[in-house]
mmCIF file of C-alpha atoms in Angstrom:
data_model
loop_
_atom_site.group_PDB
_atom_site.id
_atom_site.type_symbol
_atom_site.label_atom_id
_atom_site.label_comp_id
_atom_site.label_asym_id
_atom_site.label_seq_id
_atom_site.Cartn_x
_atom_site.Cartn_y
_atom_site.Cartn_z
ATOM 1 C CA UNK A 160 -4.540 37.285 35.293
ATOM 2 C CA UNK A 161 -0.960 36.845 35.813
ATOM 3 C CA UNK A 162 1.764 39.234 34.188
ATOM 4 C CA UNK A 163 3.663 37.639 31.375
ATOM 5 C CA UNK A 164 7.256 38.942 31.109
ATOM 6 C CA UNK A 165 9.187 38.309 27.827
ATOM 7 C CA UNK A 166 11.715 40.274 25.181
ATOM 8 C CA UNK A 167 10.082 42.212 22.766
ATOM 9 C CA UNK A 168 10.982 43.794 19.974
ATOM 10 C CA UNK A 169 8.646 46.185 18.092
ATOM 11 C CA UNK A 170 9.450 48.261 14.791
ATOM 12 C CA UNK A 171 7.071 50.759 14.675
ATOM 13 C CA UNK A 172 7.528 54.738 13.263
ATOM 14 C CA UNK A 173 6.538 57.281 15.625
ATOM 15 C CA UNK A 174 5.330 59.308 13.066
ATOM 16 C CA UNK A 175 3.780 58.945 10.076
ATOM 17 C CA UNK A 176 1.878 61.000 7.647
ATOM 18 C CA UNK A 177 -2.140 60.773 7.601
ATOM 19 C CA UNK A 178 -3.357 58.353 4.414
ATOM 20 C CA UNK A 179 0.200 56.372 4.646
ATOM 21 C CA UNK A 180 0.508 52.590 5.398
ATOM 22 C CA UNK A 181 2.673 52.350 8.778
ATOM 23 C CA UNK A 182 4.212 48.787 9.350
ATOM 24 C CA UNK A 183 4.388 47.014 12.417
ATOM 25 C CA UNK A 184 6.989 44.267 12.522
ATOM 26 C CA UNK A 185 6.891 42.463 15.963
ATOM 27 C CA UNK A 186 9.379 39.668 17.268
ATOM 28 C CA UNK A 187 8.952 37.965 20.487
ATOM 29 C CA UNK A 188 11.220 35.608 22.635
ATOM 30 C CA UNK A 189 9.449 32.530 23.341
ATOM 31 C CA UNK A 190 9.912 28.858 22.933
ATOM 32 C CA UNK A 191 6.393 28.124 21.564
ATOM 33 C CA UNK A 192 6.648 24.444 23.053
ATOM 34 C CA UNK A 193 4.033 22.222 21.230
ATOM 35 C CA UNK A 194 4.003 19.722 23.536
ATOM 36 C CA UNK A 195 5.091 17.264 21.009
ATOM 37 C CA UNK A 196 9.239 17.322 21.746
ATOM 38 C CA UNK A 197 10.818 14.876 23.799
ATOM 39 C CA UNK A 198 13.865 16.564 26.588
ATOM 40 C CA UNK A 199 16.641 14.694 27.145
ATOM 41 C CA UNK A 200 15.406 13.211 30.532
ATOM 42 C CA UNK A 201 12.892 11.163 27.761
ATOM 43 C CA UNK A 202 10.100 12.926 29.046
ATOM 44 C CA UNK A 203 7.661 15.403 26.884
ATOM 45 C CA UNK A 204 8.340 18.822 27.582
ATOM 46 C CA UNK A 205 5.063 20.818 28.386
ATOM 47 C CA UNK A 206 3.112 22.594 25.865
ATOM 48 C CA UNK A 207 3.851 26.132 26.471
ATOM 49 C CA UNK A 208 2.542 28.287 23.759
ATOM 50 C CA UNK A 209 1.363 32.721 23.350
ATOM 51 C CA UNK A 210 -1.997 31.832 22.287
ATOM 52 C CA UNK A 211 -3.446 35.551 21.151
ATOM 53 C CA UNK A 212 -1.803 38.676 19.848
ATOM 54 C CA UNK A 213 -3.976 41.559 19.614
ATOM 55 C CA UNK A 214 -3.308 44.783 18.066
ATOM 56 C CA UNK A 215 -5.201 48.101 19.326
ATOM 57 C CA UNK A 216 -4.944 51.742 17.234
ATOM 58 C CA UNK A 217 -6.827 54.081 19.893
ATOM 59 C CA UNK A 218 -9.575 52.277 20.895
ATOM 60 C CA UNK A 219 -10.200 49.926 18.027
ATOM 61 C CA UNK A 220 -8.560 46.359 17.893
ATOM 62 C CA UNK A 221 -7.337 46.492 14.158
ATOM 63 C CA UNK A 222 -5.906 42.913 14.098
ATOM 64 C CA UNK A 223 -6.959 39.853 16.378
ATOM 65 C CA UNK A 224 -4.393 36.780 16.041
ATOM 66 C CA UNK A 225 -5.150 33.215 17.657
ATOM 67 C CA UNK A 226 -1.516 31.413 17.592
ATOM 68 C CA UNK A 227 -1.379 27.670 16.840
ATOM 69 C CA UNK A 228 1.885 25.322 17.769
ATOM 70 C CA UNK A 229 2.379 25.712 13.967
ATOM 71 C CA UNK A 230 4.161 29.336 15.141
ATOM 72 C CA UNK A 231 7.522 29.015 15.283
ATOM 73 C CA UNK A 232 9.668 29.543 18.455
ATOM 74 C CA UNK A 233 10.437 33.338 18.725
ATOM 75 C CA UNK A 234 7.348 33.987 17.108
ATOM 76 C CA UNK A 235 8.033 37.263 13.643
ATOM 77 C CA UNK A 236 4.622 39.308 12.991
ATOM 78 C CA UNK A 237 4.788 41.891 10.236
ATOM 79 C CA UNK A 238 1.184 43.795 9.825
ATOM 80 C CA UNK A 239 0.386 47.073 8.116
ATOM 81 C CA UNK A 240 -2.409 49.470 8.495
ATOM 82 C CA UNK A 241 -3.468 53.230 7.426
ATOM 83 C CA UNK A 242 -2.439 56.008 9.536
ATOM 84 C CA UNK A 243 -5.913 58.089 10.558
ATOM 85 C CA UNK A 244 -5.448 59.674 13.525
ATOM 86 C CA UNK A 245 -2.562 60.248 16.351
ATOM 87 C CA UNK A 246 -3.144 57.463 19.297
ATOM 88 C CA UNK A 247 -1.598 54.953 20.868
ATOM 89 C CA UNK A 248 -1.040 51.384 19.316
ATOM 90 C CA UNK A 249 -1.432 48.796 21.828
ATOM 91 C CA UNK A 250 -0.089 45.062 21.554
ATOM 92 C CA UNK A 251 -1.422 42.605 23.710
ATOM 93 C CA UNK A 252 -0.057 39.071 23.839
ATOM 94 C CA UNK A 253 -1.427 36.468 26.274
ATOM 95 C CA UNK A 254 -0.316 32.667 26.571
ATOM 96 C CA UNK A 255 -1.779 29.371 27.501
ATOM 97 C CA UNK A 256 -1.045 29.928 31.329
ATOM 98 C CA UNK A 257 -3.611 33.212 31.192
ATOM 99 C CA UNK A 258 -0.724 35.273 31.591
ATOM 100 C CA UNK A 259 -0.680 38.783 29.463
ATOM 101 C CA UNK A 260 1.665 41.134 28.327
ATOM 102 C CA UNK A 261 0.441 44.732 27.578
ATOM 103 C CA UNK A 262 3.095 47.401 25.398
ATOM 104 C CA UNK A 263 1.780 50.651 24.103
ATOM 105 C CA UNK A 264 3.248 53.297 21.474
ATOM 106 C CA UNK A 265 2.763 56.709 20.901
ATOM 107 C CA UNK A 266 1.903 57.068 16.858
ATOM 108 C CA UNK A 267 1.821 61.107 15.861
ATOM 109 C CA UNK A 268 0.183 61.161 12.427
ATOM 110 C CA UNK A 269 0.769 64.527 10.928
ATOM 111 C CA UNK A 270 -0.946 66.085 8.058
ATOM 112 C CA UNK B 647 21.710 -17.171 1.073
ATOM 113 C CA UNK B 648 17.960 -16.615 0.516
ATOM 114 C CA UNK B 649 18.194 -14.216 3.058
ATOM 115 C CA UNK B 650 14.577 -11.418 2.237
ATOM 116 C CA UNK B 651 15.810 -7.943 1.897
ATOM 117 C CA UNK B 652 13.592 -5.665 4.161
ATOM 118 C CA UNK B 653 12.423 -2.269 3.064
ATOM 119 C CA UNK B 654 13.722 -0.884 5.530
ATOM 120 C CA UNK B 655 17.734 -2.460 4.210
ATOM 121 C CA UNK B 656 16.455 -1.646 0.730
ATOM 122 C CA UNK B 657 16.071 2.439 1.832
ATOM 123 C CA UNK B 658 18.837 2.220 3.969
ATOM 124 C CA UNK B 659 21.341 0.985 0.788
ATOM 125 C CA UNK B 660 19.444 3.459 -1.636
ATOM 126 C CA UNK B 661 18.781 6.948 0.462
ATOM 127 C CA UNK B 662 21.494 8.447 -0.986
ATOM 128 C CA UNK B 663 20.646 7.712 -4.572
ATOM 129 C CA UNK B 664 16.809 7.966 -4.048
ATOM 130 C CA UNK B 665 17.320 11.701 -2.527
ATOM 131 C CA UNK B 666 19.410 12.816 -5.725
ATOM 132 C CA UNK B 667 16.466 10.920 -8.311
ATOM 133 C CA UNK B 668 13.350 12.047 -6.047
ATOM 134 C CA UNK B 669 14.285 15.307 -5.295
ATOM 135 C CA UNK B 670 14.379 17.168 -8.692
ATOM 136 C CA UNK B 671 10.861 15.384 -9.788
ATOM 137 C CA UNK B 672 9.252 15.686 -6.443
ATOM 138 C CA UNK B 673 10.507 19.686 -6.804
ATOM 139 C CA UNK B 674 8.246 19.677 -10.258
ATOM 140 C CA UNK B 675 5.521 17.957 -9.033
ATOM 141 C CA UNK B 676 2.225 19.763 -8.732
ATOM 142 C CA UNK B 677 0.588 17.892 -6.173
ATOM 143 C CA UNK B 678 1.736 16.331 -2.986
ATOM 144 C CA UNK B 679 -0.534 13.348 -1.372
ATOM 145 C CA UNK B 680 -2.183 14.679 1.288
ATOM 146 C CA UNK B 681 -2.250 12.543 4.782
ATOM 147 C CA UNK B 682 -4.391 15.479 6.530
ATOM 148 C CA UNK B 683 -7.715 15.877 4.528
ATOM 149 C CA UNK B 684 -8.112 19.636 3.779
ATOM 150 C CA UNK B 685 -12.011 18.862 3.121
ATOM 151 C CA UNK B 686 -12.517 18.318 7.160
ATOM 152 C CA UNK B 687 -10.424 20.814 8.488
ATOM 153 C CA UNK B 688 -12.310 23.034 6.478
ATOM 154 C CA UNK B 689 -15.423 21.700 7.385
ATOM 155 C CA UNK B 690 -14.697 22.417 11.234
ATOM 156 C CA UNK B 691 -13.642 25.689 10.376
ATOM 157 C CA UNK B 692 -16.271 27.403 8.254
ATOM 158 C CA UNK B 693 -19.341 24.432 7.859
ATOM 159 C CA UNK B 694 -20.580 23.457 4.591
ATOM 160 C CA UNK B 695 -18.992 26.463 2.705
ATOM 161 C CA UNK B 696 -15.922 25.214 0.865
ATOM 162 C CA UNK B 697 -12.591 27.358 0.219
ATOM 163 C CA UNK B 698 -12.400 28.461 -4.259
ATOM 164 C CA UNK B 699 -9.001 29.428 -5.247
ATOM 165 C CA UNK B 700 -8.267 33.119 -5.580
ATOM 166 C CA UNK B 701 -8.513 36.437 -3.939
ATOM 167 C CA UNK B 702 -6.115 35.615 -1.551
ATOM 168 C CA UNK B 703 -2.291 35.523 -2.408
ATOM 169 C CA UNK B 704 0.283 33.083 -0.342
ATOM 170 C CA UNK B 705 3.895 33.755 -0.560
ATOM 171 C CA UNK B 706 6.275 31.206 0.683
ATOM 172 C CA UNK B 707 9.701 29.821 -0.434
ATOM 173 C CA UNK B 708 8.757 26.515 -2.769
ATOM 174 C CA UNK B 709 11.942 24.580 -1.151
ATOM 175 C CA UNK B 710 12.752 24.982 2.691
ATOM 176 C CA UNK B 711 15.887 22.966 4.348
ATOM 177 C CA UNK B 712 14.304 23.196 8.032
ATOM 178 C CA UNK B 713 10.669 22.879 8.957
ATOM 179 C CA UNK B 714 11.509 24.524 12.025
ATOM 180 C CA UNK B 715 11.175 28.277 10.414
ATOM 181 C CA UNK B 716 9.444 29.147 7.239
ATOM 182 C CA UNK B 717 8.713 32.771 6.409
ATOM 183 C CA UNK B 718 5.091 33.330 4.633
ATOM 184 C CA UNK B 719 2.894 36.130 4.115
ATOM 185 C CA UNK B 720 -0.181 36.308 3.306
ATOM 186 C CA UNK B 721 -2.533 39.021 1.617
ATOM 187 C CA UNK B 722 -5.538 39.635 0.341
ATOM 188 C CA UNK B 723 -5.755 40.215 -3.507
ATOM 189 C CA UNK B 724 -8.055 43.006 -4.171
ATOM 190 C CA UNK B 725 -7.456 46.528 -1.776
ATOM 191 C CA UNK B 726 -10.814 46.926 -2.850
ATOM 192 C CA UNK B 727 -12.413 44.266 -1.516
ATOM 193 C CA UNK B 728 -10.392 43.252 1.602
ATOM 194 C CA UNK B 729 -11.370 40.132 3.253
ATOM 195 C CA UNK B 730 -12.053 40.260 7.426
ATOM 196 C CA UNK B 731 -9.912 37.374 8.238
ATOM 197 C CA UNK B 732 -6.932 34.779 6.469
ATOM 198 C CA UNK B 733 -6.041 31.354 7.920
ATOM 199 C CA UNK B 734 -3.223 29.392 7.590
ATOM 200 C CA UNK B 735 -3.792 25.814 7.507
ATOM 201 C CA UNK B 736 -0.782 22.789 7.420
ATOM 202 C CA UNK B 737 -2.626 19.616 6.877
ATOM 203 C CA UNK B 738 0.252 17.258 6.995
ATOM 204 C CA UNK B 739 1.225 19.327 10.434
ATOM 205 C CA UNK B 740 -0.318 17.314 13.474
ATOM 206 C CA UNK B 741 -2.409 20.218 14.404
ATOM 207 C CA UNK B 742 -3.161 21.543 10.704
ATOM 208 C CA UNK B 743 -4.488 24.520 12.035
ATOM 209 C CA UNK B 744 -2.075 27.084 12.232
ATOM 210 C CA UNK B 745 -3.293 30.571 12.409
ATOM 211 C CA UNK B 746 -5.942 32.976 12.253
ATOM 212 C CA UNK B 747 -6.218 36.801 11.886
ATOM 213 C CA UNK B 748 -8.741 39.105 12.317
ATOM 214 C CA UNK B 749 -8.656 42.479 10.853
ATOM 215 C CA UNK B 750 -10.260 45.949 11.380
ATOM 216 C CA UNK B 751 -10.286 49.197 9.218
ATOM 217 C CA UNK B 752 -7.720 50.789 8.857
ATOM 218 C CA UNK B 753 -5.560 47.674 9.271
ATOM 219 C CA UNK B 754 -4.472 46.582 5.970
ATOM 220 C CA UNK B 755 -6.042 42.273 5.808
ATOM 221 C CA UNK B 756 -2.488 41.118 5.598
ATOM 222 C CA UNK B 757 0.658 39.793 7.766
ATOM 223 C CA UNK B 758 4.153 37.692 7.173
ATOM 224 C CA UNK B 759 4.549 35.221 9.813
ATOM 225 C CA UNK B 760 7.323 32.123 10.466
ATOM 226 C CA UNK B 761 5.754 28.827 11.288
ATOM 227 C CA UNK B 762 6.512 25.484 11.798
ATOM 228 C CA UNK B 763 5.876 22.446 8.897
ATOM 229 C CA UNK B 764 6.389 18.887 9.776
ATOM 230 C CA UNK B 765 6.420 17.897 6.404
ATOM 231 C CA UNK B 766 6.326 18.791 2.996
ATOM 232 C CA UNK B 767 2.616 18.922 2.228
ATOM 233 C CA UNK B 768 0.262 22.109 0.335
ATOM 234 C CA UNK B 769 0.617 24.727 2.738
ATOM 235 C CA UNK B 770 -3.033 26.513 2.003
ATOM 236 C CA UNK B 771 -3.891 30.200 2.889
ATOM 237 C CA UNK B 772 -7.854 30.767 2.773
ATOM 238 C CA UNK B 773 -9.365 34.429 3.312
ATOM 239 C CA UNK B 774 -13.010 34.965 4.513
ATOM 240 C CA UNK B 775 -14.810 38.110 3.562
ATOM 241 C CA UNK B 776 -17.533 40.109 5.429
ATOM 242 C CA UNK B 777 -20.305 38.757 3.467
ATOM 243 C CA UNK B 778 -19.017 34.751 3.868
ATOM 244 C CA UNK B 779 -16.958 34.148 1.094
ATOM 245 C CA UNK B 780 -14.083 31.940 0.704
ATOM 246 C CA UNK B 781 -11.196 32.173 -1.195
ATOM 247 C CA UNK B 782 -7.963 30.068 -0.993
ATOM 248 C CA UNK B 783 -4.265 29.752 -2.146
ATOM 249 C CA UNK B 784 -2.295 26.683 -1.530
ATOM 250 C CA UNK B 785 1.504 26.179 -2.318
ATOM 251 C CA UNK B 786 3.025 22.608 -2.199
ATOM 252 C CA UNK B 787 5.940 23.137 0.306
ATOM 253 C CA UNK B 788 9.371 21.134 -0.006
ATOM 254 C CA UNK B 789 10.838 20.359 3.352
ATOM 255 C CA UNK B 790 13.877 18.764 3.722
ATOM 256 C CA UNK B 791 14.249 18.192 7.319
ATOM 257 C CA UNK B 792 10.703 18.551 9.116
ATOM 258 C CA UNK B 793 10.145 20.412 12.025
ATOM 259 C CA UNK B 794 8.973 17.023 14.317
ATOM 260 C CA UNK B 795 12.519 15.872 14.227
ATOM 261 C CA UNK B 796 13.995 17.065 17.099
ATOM 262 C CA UNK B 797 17.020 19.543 16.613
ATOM 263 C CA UNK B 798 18.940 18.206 19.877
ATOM 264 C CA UNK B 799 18.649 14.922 20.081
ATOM 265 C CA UNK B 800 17.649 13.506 16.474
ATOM 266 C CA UNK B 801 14.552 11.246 17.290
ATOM 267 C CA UNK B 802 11.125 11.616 15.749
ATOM 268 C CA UNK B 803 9.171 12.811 18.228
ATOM 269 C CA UNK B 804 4.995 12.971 17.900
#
């Protein structure tokens, strides 16, 4: 499985207090081609899509997205969970050419 | 003389007039004729259970100008009974499926998201609960200027 490689910007505390909601807000660079638009050569231009966006908080995957062409380009996520325990939050985000892209956070959750 | 006015020459003449008279009513209107039947997306998606309004909230802007980007979130309506996963269907989109989510403990069963609407049309949010229930929430959708019309070059492109 091939590397994907793409500008990613993630809001996320690095501490947060046990029993609190922490938000995630998650913006990614990407065209999200459906496949459907015409270039200026009057040919299609290729579907090229991020297909899956999974969210990990230690070793549990708290939030499993499958992305549809109905995504807009640059694709915005905003999620929210309960701080438990001090771990890492993992995103992974794969598209339709099996490629994946892997970024992890340190969350401290303090008393 | 007896030259037959097309429709086409008859929208051309009165688009200006028929934006300014259709927009306020169509802005009041309830319902929006659907051209992608809800019933057999959801029939592909969850069988012969059917989608009952509530439990799940929608929140989108009632009037968009571009297609191309329209902010929603979506949540489920009781903390006490969250729901394991919310879809996001667009049946006037050409691929009315739009997204689905998945959620764990402690992750809270909701998210705000842009997408993409060709059309206006009843953008509809349904929630599914541990135990197979359905609930929906659907908000008609104004677009002005749908997201199939491409930005660059101005052609309708499908």
């Amino acid at each position: 499985m091939g590397t994907l490689s793409l500008p990613v910007r993630l809001a996320l505390p690095e501490e947060a207090q046990a029993g609190r909601v922490v938000s995630l807000r998650l913006l990614l660079q990407h065209p999200m081609e459906t496949g459907y638009r015409i270039g200026e050569d009057g040919a299609r231009i290729p579907r090229h899509l991020l297909t899956a966006l999974r969210v990990s908080y230690g070793d549990r995957v708290i939030a499993d997205l499958t992305l549809r062409p109905a995504i807009a380009a640059n694709p915005y996520f905003a999620l929210s969970f309960i701080a438990d325990q001090t771990g890492p939050i993992t995103l992974e985000v794969e598209d339709d050419r099996g490629r994946k892209l892997t970024e992890t956070r340190m969350l401290t959750v303090v008393p | 003389m007896a030259e037959r006015l097309t429709r086409r020459q008859v929208l051309a003449g009165s688009g200006g007039a028929l934006t300014l008279t259709v927009l306020p009513r169509a802005l009041g209107a309830a319902t929006v004729p659907e051209t992608g039947d809800l019933r057999a997306i959801f029939k592909t998606h969850f069988g012969d259970q059917v989608p009952t309004p509530g439990g799940v909230r929608l929140d989108v802007s009632r009037l968009v100008e571009s297609g191309l980007s329209v902010a929603v979130s979506v949540r489920g309506d009781d903390p006490q009974d969250p729901p394991e996963a919310l879809y996001l269907f667009m049946p006037r989109n050409p691929e009315p499926w739009g997204l689905e989510a998945h959620f764990q403990p402690p992750a809270l069963p909701e998210l705000a998201t842009r997408i993409r609407l060709s059309a206006t049309q009843n953008l509809t949010a349904v929630a599914r609960w541990a135990d197979g229930r359905l609930g929906l929430d659907s908000v008609t959708v104004l677009v002005t200027r749908g997201a199939c019309i491409d930005e660059n070059y101005g052609q309708w492109v499908r």
